[in-house]
Coordinates of C-alpha atoms and ligand atoms in Angstrom, one line a residue:
M1 CA 0.0 -0.2 0.0
E2 CA 1.3 3.3 -1.0
N3 CA 1.0 6.2 1.4
K4 CA 0.8 9.8 0.6
L5 CA 2.9 11.4 2.8
R6 CA 2.3 15.2 3.1
D7 CA 4.3 18.0 5.2
V8 CA 2.1 20.1 7.3
L9 CA 2.6 22.2 10.5
I10 CA 0.5 21.7 12.9
V11 CA -0.8 24.8 15.0
R12 CA -2.1 24.3 18.7
L13 CA -4.2 26.7 20.1
G14 CA -3.9 27.7 23.6
E15 CA -6.8 29.9 25.8
V16 CA -8.8 30.5 22.3
T17 CA -9.8 26.8 22.9
I18 CA -11.4 27.3 26.0
K19 CA -13.7 30.0 25.6
G20 CA -17.2 29.4 24.8
K21 CA -18.7 28.3 21.1
K22 CA -19.5 31.7 20.0
S23 CA -16.4 33.5 21.1
R24 CA -14.2 30.5 19.9
D25 CA -15.7 30.4 16.5
R26 CA -14.9 34.3 16.1
F27 CA -11.4 34.0 17.6
E28 CA -10.3 31.1 15.4
K29 CA -11.7 32.8 12.4
K30 CA -9.6 35.9 13.2
L31 CA -6.5 33.8 13.9
I32 CA -6.5 32.4 10.7
E33 CA -7.0 35.3 9.0
N34 CA -3.9 36.7 11.2
I35 CA -1.9 33.7 10.3
K36 CA -2.7 34.5 6.6
E37 CA -1.3 37.7 7.0
A38 CA 1.4 37.1 8.8
L39 CA 2.7 34.5 5.8
R40 CA 1.8 36.7 3.0
L41 CA 3.9 39.6 4.9
S42 CA 6.9 37.2 5.2
G43 CA 6.4 36.4 1.2
L44 CA 5.3 32.9 2.1
Q45 CA 2.9 30.7 0.4
G46 CA 0.7 28.6 2.3
E47 CA -2.6 26.8 2.7
V48 CA -4.6 27.3 6.1
K49 CA -7.1 24.6 7.4
R50 CA -9.3 24.7 10.3
E51 CA -10.3 21.6 12.3
Y52 CA -12.0 21.5 15.6
G53 CA -9.3 22.8 17.9
R54 CA -6.2 22.9 15.9
I55 CA -5.3 24.7 12.3
Y56 CA -3.1 22.9 10.0
V57 CA -0.8 25.2 7.8
Y58 CA 0.7 23.6 4.5
S59 CA 3.8 25.6 3.9
T60 CA 7.6 25.5 4.2
Q61 CA 9.6 24.8 7.4
E62 CA 10.5 28.7 7.2
A63 CA 6.9 29.1 8.1
I64 CA 7.6 28.0 11.8
K65 CA 9.5 31.4 12.6
V66 CA 6.6 33.4 11.3
L67 CA 4.1 31.4 12.9
R68 CA 5.6 31.7 16.4
R69 CA 4.9 35.2 16.1
V70 CA 1.4 34.9 15.7
F71 CA -0.4 35.5 18.8
G72 CA -3.1 32.9 19.8
I73 CA -0.6 30.1 18.9
T74 CA 0.9 28.1 21.7
S75 CA 3.0 25.8 19.8
I76 CA 3.9 24.5 16.2
S77 CA 5.2 21.1 15.1
S78 CA 6.4 20.0 11.9
A79 CA 4.6 16.6 11.1
V80 CA 4.1 14.2 8.1
E81 CA 0.6 13.8 7.5
F82 CA -0.9 10.7 5.9
E83 CA -4.4 8.8 5.4
F84 CA -4.1 5.5 6.9
E85 CA -6.4 2.3 6.8
T86 CA -4.6 0.1 9.3
L87 CA -2.4 0.2 12.4
G88 CA 0.1 -1.5 10.3
E89 CA 0.8 1.2 7.9
I90 CA 1.2 3.9 10.9
V91 CA 3.9 1.7 12.2
E92 CA 5.7 1.1 8.7
V93 CA 5.5 4.8 8.3
A94 CA 7.1 5.6 11.6
Y95 CA 9.8 3.0 10.7
Q96 CA 10.7 5.0 7.7
L97 CA 10.7 8.2 9.3
F98 CA 12.3 7.4 12.4
C99 CA 14.5 4.2 12.4
D100 CA 17.6 6.3 11.5
K101 CA 16.8 9.3 14.0
V102 CA 16.9 6.6 16.9
K103 CA 19.9 5.4 16.2
G104 CA 22.3 5.1 19.4
K105 CA 19.7 7.0 21.3
T106 CA 16.8 6.0 23.7
F107 CA 13.6 7.0 22.6
A108 CA 9.8 6.9 23.6
V109 CA 6.7 7.1 21.7
K110 CA 3.9 9.4 22.8
A111 CA 0.5 8.4 20.9
R112 CA -2.8 10.1 21.0
R113 CA -6.2 9.5 19.2
T114 CA -9.4 10.8 18.3
G115 CA -12.2 9.0 16.7
T116 CA -13.5 5.6 16.2
H117 CA -10.7 3.0 15.5
S118 CA -10.0 -1.1 16.3
F119 CA -7.0 0.3 18.3
T120 CA -6.1 2.2 21.3
S121 CA -3.4 4.8 21.9
M122 CA -1.5 2.5 23.9
D123 CA -1.7 -0.1 21.1
I124 CA 0.1 2.6 18.8
A125 CA 2.8 3.4 21.3
R126 CA 3.6 -0.5 21.9
E127 CA 3.6 -1.4 18.1
V128 CA 5.8 1.3 17.1
G129 CA 8.1 1.2 19.9
G130 CA 8.4 -2.2 19.0
R131 CA 9.4 -1.8 15.4
L132 CA 11.5 1.0 16.4
Y133 CA 13.2 -0.7 19.2
P134 CA 16.1 -2.8 17.3
C135 CA 17.3 0.7 15.6
S136 CA 17.6 2.3 19.1
R137 CA 19.6 2.1 22.2
G138 CA 16.4 1.3 24.2
V139 CA 13.4 2.8 25.4
D140 CA 13.5 5.5 28.1
L141 CA 9.9 6.8 28.9
E142 CA 11.1 9.0 31.5
N143 CA 14.0 10.8 29.9
P144 CA 14.0 10.0 26.4
E145 CA 16.8 11.0 24.0
F146 CA 14.4 11.2 21.3
T147 CA 10.6 11.4 21.0
V148 CA 8.6 10.1 18.1
Y149 CA 5.2 11.6 18.6
I150 CA 2.2 10.0 17.0
E151 CA -1.2 11.8 16.6
V152 CA -4.3 9.8 15.1
R153 CA -7.4 12.0 13.9
G154 CA -10.1 10.1 12.2
N155 CA -8.5 8.5 9.2
K156 CA -5.6 10.4 9.5
A157 CA -2.0 10.2 10.9
Y158 CA 0.5 12.9 12.2
L159 CA 4.1 12.0 12.9
F160 CA 6.7 14.4 14.5
Q161 CA 9.6 14.7 16.6
D162 CA 9.3 18.4 17.8
V163 CA 6.9 20.7 19.7
V164 CA 8.3 24.3 18.9
K165 CA 6.7 26.7 21.7
A166 CA 5.2 30.1 20.4
Y167 CA 4.0 32.9 22.9
G168 CA 0.3 31.7 23.4
G169 CA -2.0 34.8 24.1
L170 CA -5.0 36.0 21.7
P171 CA -5.3 36.7 18.3
V172 CA -4.7 40.2 17.7
G173 CA -7.7 42.3 17.0
V174 CA -10.2 40.1 19.3
E175 CA -9.8 42.2 22.0
G176 CA -10.6 45.6 20.4
R177 CA -8.5 48.8 20.2
V178 CA -5.9 50.7 22.3
V179 CA -3.8 53.8 21.7
A180 CA -0.2 53.0 22.8
L181 CA 2.4 56.1 24.0
V182 CA 5.6 55.3 22.2
S183 CA 8.8 57.0 22.5
G184 CA 10.7 54.5 20.6
G185 CA 12.8 53.5 23.5
F186 CA 12.6 50.0 25.0
D187 CA 10.0 50.3 27.4
S188 CA 7.1 51.8 25.4
I189 CA 7.3 49.1 22.5
V190 CA 7.7 46.2 25.0
A191 CA 4.7 47.7 26.7
A192 CA 2.9 47.8 23.1
W193 CA 3.8 44.3 22.5
Y194 CA 2.3 43.0 25.8
M195 CA -1.1 44.5 24.7
L196 CA -0.8 42.9 21.2
K197 CA -0.1 39.5 23.0
R198 CA -3.3 39.9 24.5
G199 CA -5.3 40.3 21.6
A200 CA -5.4 44.1 21.5
E201 CA -5.2 46.1 18.0
V202 CA -2.6 48.6 18.9
H203 CA -2.3 52.1 17.6
F204 CA 0.6 54.5 18.1
V205 CA 1.1 57.8 19.4
F206 CA 4.5 59.7 19.3
C207 CA 4.8 63.3 20.9
N208 CA 7.8 64.6 18.8
M209 CA 10.1 66.9 20.9
A210 CA 13.1 66.9 18.4
G211 CA 12.4 66.6 14.8
E212 CA 12.6 64.7 11.3
L213 CA 15.1 62.2 12.0
T214 CA 13.7 61.1 15.7
E215 CA 10.5 60.7 14.0
R216 CA 12.0 58.3 11.5
L217 CA 13.9 56.3 14.0
V218 CA 10.8 56.1 16.2
A219 CA 8.4 55.2 13.1
S220 CA 11.2 52.3 12.0
V221 CA 11.2 50.9 15.5
V222 CA 7.1 50.8 15.5
K223 CA 7.0 49.4 12.1
M224 CA 9.4 46.8 13.2
L225 CA 7.1 45.8 16.0
V226 CA 4.1 45.6 13.8
D227 CA 5.7 43.7 11.1
N228 CA 6.8 41.2 13.4
W229 CA 4.2 40.8 15.9
G230 CA 1.1 42.9 14.7
Y231 CA -0.7 40.8 11.9
G232 CA -4.5 41.2 11.1
Y233 CA -5.1 45.0 11.1
S234 CA -3.9 48.3 9.7
P235 CA -1.4 49.8 12.6
K236 CA -1.2 53.5 12.5
L237 CA 1.4 56.0 14.1
Y238 CA 0.1 59.3 15.0
V239 CA 3.1 61.7 15.3
A240 CA 2.4 65.0 17.4
D241 CA 4.6 68.0 16.8
F242 CA 5.3 68.6 20.5
R243 CA 8.0 71.4 20.1
P244 CA 5.9 74.4 20.7
L245 CA 4.3 72.9 23.9
V246 CA 7.7 72.2 25.6
K247 CA 8.8 75.7 24.7
E248 CA 5.9 77.1 26.4
L249 CA 6.2 74.6 29.4
R250 CA 10.0 75.6 29.8
K251 CA 9.0 79.2 29.8
K252 CA 5.9 79.0 32.5
V253 CA 6.2 75.8 34.5
D254 CA 8.2 75.2 37.5
P255 CA 11.1 73.0 36.2
G256 CA 10.4 70.3 39.0
L257 CA 7.1 69.8 37.9
L258 CA 7.8 69.8 34.2
G259 CA 7.9 66.3 33.6
V260 CA 4.8 65.4 35.1
V261 CA 2.9 68.1 33.0
L262 CA 4.4 67.2 29.9
K263 CA 3.0 63.7 30.7
R264 CA -0.4 65.0 31.2
Y265 CA -0.2 66.4 27.6
M266 CA 0.9 63.1 26.3
Y267 CA -1.9 61.4 27.8
R268 CA -4.3 64.0 26.5
T269 CA -2.7 63.5 23.0
A270 CA -3.4 59.9 23.1
E271 CA -6.5 60.4 24.3
H272 CA -7.8 62.5 21.7
V273 CA -6.6 60.0 19.0
A274 CA -8.3 57.2 21.0
R275 CA -11.6 59.2 20.8
K276 CA -11.1 59.6 17.2
I277 CA -10.5 56.0 16.3
N278 CA -12.9 54.6 19.1
A279 CA -10.0 53.1 21.1
L280 CA -10.7 52.0 24.7
G281 CA -7.6 52.7 26.6
I282 CA -4.2 54.4 26.6
V283 CA -0.9 52.2 26.9
T284 CA 2.2 53.5 28.3
G285 CA 5.9 51.7 29.2
E286 CA 5.9 53.2 32.8
S287 CA 7.0 50.6 35.7
L288 CA 6.8 51.8 39.3
G289 CA 9.7 53.9 40.4
Q290 CA 11.8 53.2 37.5
V291 CA 12.5 57.0 36.9
S292 CA 11.5 60.2 38.8
S293 CA 7.9 60.3 36.6
Q294 CA 7.3 57.0 37.7
T295 CA 6.5 57.1 41.2
L296 CA 2.9 56.6 42.3
E297 CA 2.4 60.2 43.3
N298 CA 3.4 61.4 39.7
L299 CA 1.8 58.6 37.9
Y300 CA -1.5 59.3 39.9
S301 CA -1.1 63.2 38.8
S302 CA -0.3 62.4 35.3
S303 CA -3.6 59.9 35.2
T304 CA -6.2 62.4 36.1
A305 CA -5.6 64.3 33.1
V306 CA -7.5 61.8 31.1
S307 CA -10.8 59.7 31.7
L308 CA -9.6 56.8 29.6
P309 CA -7.9 53.8 31.6
V310 CA -4.3 54.1 31.2
Y311 CA -2.9 50.6 30.9
R312 CA 0.8 49.7 32.0
P313 CA 1.8 46.3 31.0
L314 CA 5.5 46.9 32.6
I315 CA 4.5 48.3 36.0
G316 CA 5.8 45.4 38.0
M317 CA 8.7 44.5 35.9
D318 CA 12.5 45.6 36.3
K319 CA 14.3 47.3 33.6
E320 CA 16.5 44.0 33.2
E321 CA 13.6 42.1 32.4
I322 CA 12.3 44.7 30.0
I323 CA 15.5 44.7 28.0
A324 CA 15.7 41.1 27.9
R325 CA 11.9 41.0 26.4
A326 CA 13.2 43.8 24.0
R327 CA 16.1 41.4 22.8
E328 CA 13.9 38.6 22.7
I329 CA 11.1 40.5 20.5
G330 CA 13.8 42.1 18.3
T331 CA 13.5 45.9 18.8
Y332 CA 16.2 46.2 21.2
E333 CA 18.8 47.6 18.5
A334 CA 16.3 49.9 16.9
S335 CA 15.2 51.3 20.0
A336 CA 18.7 51.7 21.2
R337 CA 19.0 54.2 18.2
V338 CA 16.3 56.3 19.6
K339 CA 18.2 58.6 22.0
E340 CA 16.3 60.3 24.8
V341 CA 15.3 63.8 24.4
C342 CA 16.5 64.9 27.8
G343 CA 17.0 68.5 27.3
V344 CA 13.7 69.3 28.3
Y345 CA 13.7 68.0 31.7
S346 CA 15.1 69.8 34.5
V347 CA 18.1 68.9 36.8
H348 CA 16.1 68.0 39.5
P349 CA 12.9 66.8 38.8
R350 CA 10.3 66.1 41.7
T351 CA 9.7 62.8 42.4
R352 CA 6.6 63.6 44.5
S353 CA 4.4 65.8 42.8
R354 CA 1.0 66.9 44.5
L355 CA -1.8 67.0 42.3
E356 CA -3.1 70.8 43.5
E357 CA 0.5 72.1 42.6
V358 CA 0.6 70.3 39.3
L359 CA -2.6 71.8 38.5
R360 CA -1.6 75.3 39.6
E361 CA 1.3 75.1 37.1
E362 CA -0.7 73.5 34.0
D363 CA -3.2 76.8 34.6
K364 CA -0.1 79.0 33.6
I365 CA -0.1 77.4 30.1
D366 CA -1.8 79.0 27.4
K367 CA -4.5 76.7 26.2
T368 CA -4.0 77.4 22.2
V369 CA -0.7 75.9 22.3
F370 CA -2.1 72.8 22.9
E371 CA -5.0 72.9 20.6
G372 CA -2.0 73.9 18.2
V373 CA -0.3 70.5 19.0
V374 CA -3.4 68.5 18.4
S375 CA -3.9 69.9 15.1
S376 CA -0.3 69.1 14.1
L377 CA -1.5 65.1 14.5
R378 CA -0.4 63.4 11.4
E379 CA -1.6 59.7 10.5
I380 CA 1.1 57.5 9.3
E381 CA 0.1 54.1 7.7
L382 CA 2.7 51.7 9.1
R383 CA 2.5 49.0 7.0
T384 CA 3.1 50.7 3.6
L385 CA 5.7 53.0 5.2
G386 CA 9.0 52.6 3.2
I387 CA 12.1 52.9 5.7
Q388 CA 15.2 54.0 4.8
A389 CA 18.0 52.6 6.8
E390 CA 19.2 55.6 8.5
S391 CA 23.2 56.0 8.3
L392 CA 23.9 57.8 12.0
D393 CA 27.9 57.1 11.5
E394 CA 28.1 60.2 9.1
V395 CA 26.4 62.5 11.5
E396 CA 27.9 61.2 14.7
I397 CA 31.5 61.9 16.1
S398 CA 33.1 60.8 19.1
T399 CA 36.3 63.4 19.0
I400 CA 36.3 67.2 19.3
D401 CA 38.1 68.5 16.7
P402 CA 40.0 71.6 17.9
D403 CA 38.9 74.1 14.8
S404 CA 35.3 73.3 15.3
I405 CA 32.9 75.2 17.1
V406 CA 30.9 73.3 19.8
I407 CA 27.2 74.3 20.3
D408 CA 26.0 73.0 23.7
L409 CA 22.3 72.7 23.6
R410 CA 21.5 71.9 27.0
P411 CA 19.6 73.9 29.5
P412 CA 21.2 76.9 30.5
E413 CA 21.4 75.8 34.4
K414 CA 23.5 72.4 33.3
Y415 CA 25.6 74.4 30.8
R416 CA 26.3 76.7 33.6
E417 CA 27.5 73.8 36.0
S418 CA 30.3 72.6 33.3
H419 CA 30.6 72.7 29.7
V420 CA 33.2 72.1 27.0
P421 CA 35.8 74.8 27.3
G422 CA 34.9 77.6 24.5
S423 CA 31.4 76.1 23.8
I424 CA 28.6 78.3 23.3
N425 CA 25.1 77.5 24.7
I426 CA 22.0 77.8 22.4
D427 CA 18.9 76.2 23.5
F428 CA 17.4 73.7 21.1
A429 CA 14.3 75.5 20.6
E430 CA 16.2 78.8 19.8
L431 CA 17.9 77.0 17.1
P432 CA 16.0 78.4 14.3
V433 CA 16.4 81.8 15.2
A434 CA 20.0 81.5 15.8
L435 CA 20.8 79.9 12.4
D436 CA 21.4 82.9 10.7
K437 CA 24.5 83.7 13.1
L438 CA 26.0 80.4 12.2
D439 CA 28.7 80.6 9.1
P440 CA 28.3 77.7 6.5
N441 CA 32.0 77.6 6.1
K442 CA 32.8 76.5 9.5
K443 CA 32.3 73.4 11.5
Y444 CA 29.8 72.3 14.3
I445 CA 29.6 69.9 16.7
F446 CA 26.8 69.7 18.8
I447 CA 26.6 68.4 22.1
C448 CA 23.3 67.5 24.6
D449 CA 22.8 65.3 27.3
E450 CA 22.7 62.0 25.7
G451 CA 23.0 62.5 22.0
G452 CA 19.3 62.9 20.7
L453 CA 18.7 66.6 20.4
S454 CA 22.4 66.9 19.1
R455 CA 22.0 64.5 16.4
E456 CA 18.5 66.1 15.3
A457 CA 20.2 69.1 15.3
A458 CA 23.2 68.3 13.5
Y459 CA 20.6 66.3 10.8
T460 CA 18.9 69.4 10.1
L461 CA 21.7 71.9 9.6
R462 CA 23.3 69.3 7.1
K463 CA 20.1 69.4 5.2
L464 CA 20.6 73.0 5.0
G465 CA 24.2 72.7 3.5
Y466 CA 26.0 73.3 7.1
K467 CA 29.0 71.4 8.1
A468 CA 27.5 69.5 11.2
W469 CA 28.1 66.5 13.6
S470 CA 26.7 65.4 16.9
F471 CA 28.7 64.4 19.6
K472 CA 27.9 60.6 20.1
G473 CA 26.3 59.9 23.6
G474 CA 26.0 63.6 24.7
Y475 CA 27.8 65.2 27.7
R476 CA 27.2 62.1 29.8
A477 CA 29.5 60.3 27.3
L478 CA 31.8 63.3 27.4
S479 CA 32.1 63.3 31.2
R480 CA 32.8 59.6 31.3
K481 CA 35.5 60.2 28.7
L482 CA 37.0 62.9 30.7
D483 CA 36.9 61.0 34.1
G484 CA 38.9 58.2 32.5
L485 CA 41.7 60.7 31.5
S486 CA 42.0 62.2 34.5
S487 CA 42.1 59.1 36.7
Ligands
ATP501 P1 10.7 54.4 27.1 O1 11.7 53.4 27.3 O2 9.1 53.8 26.7 O3 11.1 55.9 26.6 P2 11.1 55.7 29.7 O4 11.9 54.6 30.5 O5 12.2 56.4 29.0 O6 10.4 54.5 28.8 P3 9.6 57.9 30.3 O7 10.6 59.0 29.7 O8 8.9 58.2 31.8 O9 10.2 56.5 30.5 O10 8.5 57.6 29.6 C1 7.4 56.5 30.4 C2 6.1 56.3 29.1 O11 5.6 57.7 28.7 C3 6.7 55.8 27.7 O12 7.0 54.4 28.2 C4 5.7 56.3 27.1 O13 4.8 55.2 27.2 C5 5.5 57.6 27.5 N1 6.4 58.4 26.3 C6 7.5 59.0 27.0 N2 8.3 59.9 26.0 C7 7.3 59.8 24.9 C8 7.1 60.6 23.8 N3 8.2 61.2 23.1 N4 6.0 60.6 22.9 C9 5.1 59.2 23.4 N5 5.0 58.9 24.5 C10 6.0 59.0 25.2
MG502 MG1 12.0 57.1 27.1

């Protein structure tokens, strides 16, 4: 008897299967839709078939990597499928497939069965085990070096040797929509990942305090996240120009409370987008106590700005865990390229704000400035967005050439504390105004706290034809260097 063997990927569903009939039906349909999109976006072909509690994907081995990133799937096995009439045929196929593989190894056979047959799963295990025994080093049911899995479903048998774990969760989209505030940094991206994992359709809001280069870097991280994990919808990135607001805040608000007031406006921007697209929550990458803005007091003061719930999937996670997750999901490198725009924060942010004070500070703000921020919102379609690899190598340097002019973009109080001898202090926000004082024939090196704003400044000036660079890693890296030299 000729058995027709066919390669198949067995896709197992986790929580999806414990739902009631109606939700289960909806979840499985969505999962199949997401699987198809995942394959298509990865340039793979494949037929997807649904059977009660199972999904079968007929595609190549490469698809395993893709399927691991589709939420709602708990594990995948690459199997051989065939139709059989007798147990003897299953035994023979198992022998053909696994005799070589169990050579010199201990092995076990794990069999399962659904349907009506003249044999039990114990019979399958015993017969296949007996046939493979002479090929092997013996049977070890406790700790086998090789496991033969056999699953019989009706008149079909599936034989495989591995179970590849996936991430579980729920199919993206089944839990409705949220808006994630993203800075492009490690935390906010990982937070959005967790919401995708639980089946939320995540859209993104970036409050841009720097400029075009930063926006492009942030967009590329977010795109990387959704192209690898966010299948089954059309993810959007909303970008708001926060520069006028930052300027206003720095002019009028107590520097110690600026961070909290700024955060309130970010939440409001997210809420505005959420209302527009019918999203039911705001997501952030905050984790309790991680930085001054993330104390219970400051999180409370920030939260009262909006009435939508704020979800913080990382609240109980340590930085190390978050970083490890960022590496695992593949966004670490891209996030590392997005530098913090610290220039807006004060030297001594208050860790324990009181809401009344925060509100009093916020009252000083010209409300039309925020209206301007809202009307600056632009929608970017992430799926079709073309990403140019940004070469930062040209713009970033790590030495200061003596015949260049150093422009320090940090707040004046930090500049006064210490600076590069001979450097001049220009506020980042004032840069456009200061431009006509710059000489196109001279070389300029920008420096800021961590190298984010300076990179943006150098990038902008270059586009205007100036010779400009950014000091890599900012003042922080420079101080470390100087410390190293003097010790
Ligand atoms: P991340 O690693 O996500 O940048 P962080 O550790 O730098 O976070 P904060 O700067 O306090 O911490 O930001 C906390 C959260 O606020 C971020 O995770 C993000 O959700 C939101 N957020 C911060 N900056 C921005 C921004 N420029 N645009 C949109 N959201 C932001
Ligand atoms: Mg950040």
